[in-house]
Amino acid sequence: MEQTLILIKPDAVQRSLTGKIIARFENRGLQMVAAKQLLVDQKLAEEHYAEHVGKPFFAGLVEYITSSPIIAMVLAGNNAVKVARQTIGATDPKEASPGTIRGDYGIDLGRNLVHGSDSTESSQREINIFFSSEQINEWTMANEKWIVE
Ligand code: DAT
Ligand code: MG
């Protein structure tokens, strides 16, 4: 069973889109196996976005993700990484297809609502930054009750 890290970013939390966004993933068949609200600090932000160190938008990205609370969650399901990325849509909301989260709720690249891991390697690294193994719902992971038979 694959896992992916999703962050509901400051803009989406401030706009009270949390429930609508979680529903998109649940409707798709992904199962929430961990979740918390937190204010990301500088160190956590730099660790999470390590792949973007040195890029011109890095400082702004860190400033933004630390600016107000986010929701971090782990979603599980078959091909969870790819399925979540499809549900989220293209990085730039202007380019994201209608029907995706970014395509339906956003217009600004710097305020694109949601983060989703881009590979299984990234997801394991990112999940470990935000959650301990004890915080993952092992019962749900072990009992694939949500899978439609
Ligand atoms: P994604 O979030 O789709 O995985 P990414 O990993 O390439 O996209 O970039 C991380 C975030 O950084 C992205 O969600 C928004 C921001 N970002 C990416 N490219 C940018 C750019 N050219 N200018 C400003 N912000 C950018
Ligand atoms: Mg990315």
Short mmCIF file of C-alpha atoms and ligand atoms in Angstrom, two decimals:
data_model
loop_
_atom_site.label_atom_id
_atom_site.label_comp_id
_atom_site.label_asym_id
_atom_site.label_seq_id
_atom_site.Cartn_x
_atom_site.Cartn_y
_atom_site.Cartn_z
CA MET A 1 0.00 0.00 0.00
CA GLU A 2 1.55 3.28 -1.13
CA GLN A 3 1.61 6.43 1.02
CA THR A 4 1.96 10.07 0.03
CA LEU A 5 2.43 13.31 1.94
CA ILE A 6 -0.13 16.04 1.33
CA LEU A 7 0.08 19.56 2.73
CA ILE A 8 -2.93 21.87 2.67
CA LYS A 9 -1.04 25.14 2.36
CA PRO A 10 -1.70 28.46 4.15
CA ASP A 11 -3.86 29.94 1.39
CA ALA A 12 -6.23 26.98 1.39
CA VAL A 13 -6.49 26.84 5.20
CA GLN A 14 -7.16 30.60 5.33
CA ARG A 15 -9.85 30.27 2.66
CA SER A 16 -11.57 27.44 4.63
CA LEU A 17 -11.05 24.99 1.76
CA THR A 18 -9.69 22.22 4.01
CA GLY A 19 -12.86 20.13 4.02
CA LYS A 20 -13.44 20.48 0.29
CA ILE A 21 -9.84 19.49 -0.45
CA ILE A 22 -9.89 16.47 1.85
CA ALA A 23 -13.18 15.41 0.25
CA ARG A 24 -11.53 15.43 -3.20
CA PHE A 25 -8.97 12.89 -2.03
CA GLU A 26 -11.51 10.80 -0.13
CA ASN A 27 -13.85 10.75 -3.11
CA ARG A 28 -10.98 9.53 -5.25
CA GLY A 29 -10.49 6.56 -2.91
CA LEU A 30 -7.44 7.66 -0.96
CA GLN A 31 -7.53 7.02 2.78
CA MET A 32 -6.26 9.48 5.38
CA VAL A 33 -3.93 7.59 7.74
CA ALA A 34 -2.39 10.60 9.56
CA ALA A 35 -3.24 14.29 9.87
CA LYS A 36 -2.35 17.33 11.94
CA GLN A 37 -2.44 21.11 11.84
CA LEU A 38 0.86 22.87 12.48
CA LEU A 39 2.81 26.07 11.94
CA VAL A 40 5.89 25.09 9.93
CA ASP A 41 9.12 26.68 11.15
CA GLN A 42 12.07 27.78 9.00
CA LYS A 43 14.07 24.58 9.59
CA LEU A 44 11.17 22.27 8.73
CA ALA A 45 10.35 24.32 5.61
CA GLU A 46 13.95 24.20 4.37
CA GLU A 47 14.10 20.45 4.97
CA HIS A 48 10.80 19.80 3.21
CA TYR A 49 11.73 21.96 0.21
CA ALA A 50 15.42 20.88 0.14
CA GLU A 51 15.23 20.01 -3.58
CA HIS A 52 14.50 23.69 -4.35
CA VAL A 53 17.47 25.20 -2.46
CA GLY A 54 19.22 27.72 -4.72
CA LYS A 55 16.21 28.38 -6.97
CA PRO A 56 15.06 32.02 -7.30
CA PHE A 57 11.69 31.27 -5.70
CA PHE A 58 13.11 29.33 -2.71
CA ALA A 59 13.09 32.20 -0.19
CA GLY A 60 9.54 33.17 -1.10
CA LEU A 61 8.40 29.57 -0.92
CA VAL A 62 9.83 29.15 2.60
CA GLU A 63 8.40 32.49 3.71
CA TYR A 64 4.98 31.50 2.40
CA ILE A 65 4.80 27.98 3.87
CA THR A 66 5.86 29.33 7.30
CA SER A 67 3.44 32.29 7.21
CA SER A 68 0.41 30.63 8.85
CA PRO A 69 -0.77 27.14 9.85
CA ILE A 70 -1.07 24.26 7.40
CA ILE A 71 -2.60 20.79 7.53
CA ALA A 72 -0.17 17.91 6.94
CA MET A 73 -1.55 14.49 6.15
CA VAL A 74 -0.59 11.07 4.91
CA LEU A 75 -2.88 9.48 2.34
CA ALA A 76 -2.72 5.80 1.50
CA GLY A 77 -3.96 3.74 -1.42
CA ASN A 78 -2.88 1.96 -4.55
CA ASN A 79 -0.63 4.32 -6.55
CA ALA A 80 -1.35 7.01 -3.95
CA VAL A 81 1.49 9.29 -5.14
CA LYS A 82 0.33 9.42 -8.76
CA VAL A 83 -3.37 9.51 -7.94
CA ALA A 84 -2.91 12.40 -5.51
CA ARG A 85 -0.80 14.38 -8.00
CA GLN A 86 -3.52 13.92 -10.65
CA THR A 87 -6.18 15.07 -8.20
CA ILE A 88 -4.07 18.13 -7.29
CA GLY A 89 -3.31 19.17 -10.88
CA ALA A 90 -0.45 21.04 -12.55
CA THR A 91 1.93 23.15 -10.42
CA ASP A 92 0.71 26.44 -11.93
CA PRO A 93 -3.03 26.79 -11.30
CA LYS A 94 -3.34 28.76 -14.55
CA GLU A 95 -2.30 25.60 -16.39
CA ALA A 96 -4.15 23.10 -14.18
CA SER A 97 -7.15 21.36 -15.68
CA PRO A 98 -10.62 22.15 -14.39
CA GLY A 99 -11.66 19.28 -12.13
CA THR A 100 -8.33 19.32 -10.31
CA ILE A 101 -7.89 21.08 -6.97
CA ARG A 102 -5.52 23.70 -8.38
CA GLY A 103 -7.61 24.08 -11.55
CA ASP A 104 -10.80 24.66 -9.60
CA TYR A 105 -9.61 26.82 -6.69
CA GLY A 106 -6.47 28.68 -7.75
CA ILE A 107 -4.98 31.18 -10.16
CA ASP A 108 -1.57 32.05 -8.63
CA LEU A 109 1.56 29.84 -8.84
CA GLY A 110 2.72 31.03 -5.42
CA ARG A 111 -0.67 30.19 -3.87
CA ASN A 112 -1.37 26.77 -5.29
CA LEU A 113 -3.25 25.36 -2.30
CA VAL A 114 -1.75 21.90 -1.91
CA HIS A 115 1.55 20.00 -1.87
CA GLY A 116 1.75 16.37 -2.95
CA SER A 117 4.85 14.17 -3.02
CA ASP A 118 6.18 13.62 -6.55
CA SER A 119 7.57 10.06 -6.17
CA THR A 120 7.60 7.19 -3.68
CA GLU A 121 11.16 8.18 -2.69
CA SER A 122 10.02 11.75 -1.98
CA SER A 123 6.95 10.56 -0.13
CA GLN A 124 8.95 8.42 2.30
CA ARG A 125 11.40 11.27 2.93
CA GLU A 126 8.64 13.85 3.36
CA ILE A 127 6.40 11.66 5.55
CA ASN A 128 9.34 11.10 7.91
CA ILE A 129 9.82 14.87 8.22
CA PHE A 130 6.24 15.45 9.38
CA PHE A 131 5.20 12.22 11.14
CA SER A 132 6.63 9.48 13.32
CA SER A 133 5.70 5.89 12.47
CA GLU A 134 3.50 5.77 15.62
CA GLN A 135 1.35 8.54 14.15
CA ILE A 136 0.42 6.50 11.08
CA ASN A 137 -2.90 4.67 11.48
CA GLU A 138 -1.65 1.11 11.32
CA TRP A 139 -5.13 -0.39 11.61
CA THR A 140 -6.28 1.34 8.46
CA MET A 141 -3.04 0.52 6.67
CA ALA A 142 -3.44 -3.15 7.58
CA ASN A 143 -7.17 -3.40 6.81
CA GLU A 144 -7.91 -2.33 3.29
CA LYS A 145 -11.62 -1.99 4.09
CA TRP A 146 -12.09 1.03 1.86
CA ILE A 147 -11.26 -0.84 -1.31
CA VAL A 148 -14.46 -1.47 -3.27
CA GLU A 149 -14.75 -5.14 -4.11
P1 DAT B 1 4.78 20.93 -7.14
O1 DAT B 1 4.23 21.63 -5.92
O2 DAT B 1 3.74 20.83 -8.22
O3 DAT B 1 5.45 19.63 -6.83
P2 DAT B 1 7.46 22.02 -7.47
O4 DAT B 1 7.93 20.94 -6.56
O5 DAT B 1 8.14 22.18 -8.78
O6 DAT B 1 5.90 21.92 -7.75
O7 DAT B 1 7.58 23.42 -6.70
C1 DAT B 1 7.26 23.53 -5.33
C2 DAT B 1 6.43 24.78 -5.14
O8 DAT B 1 7.22 25.93 -5.42
C3 DAT B 1 5.24 24.89 -6.08
O9 DAT B 1 4.09 24.23 -5.53
C4 DAT B 1 5.03 26.36 -6.19
C5 DAT B 1 6.42 26.93 -6.07
N1 DAT B 1 7.04 27.19 -7.36
C6 DAT B 1 7.44 26.29 -8.28
N2 DAT B 1 7.97 26.88 -9.35
C7 DAT B 1 7.90 28.21 -9.11
C8 DAT B 1 8.28 29.38 -9.85
N3 DAT B 1 8.85 29.29 -11.04
N4 DAT B 1 8.05 30.58 -9.27
C9 DAT B 1 7.47 30.68 -8.05
N5 DAT B 1 7.08 29.62 -7.32
C10 DAT B 1 7.30 28.41 -7.83
MG MG B 2 7.15 19.22 -5.76
#
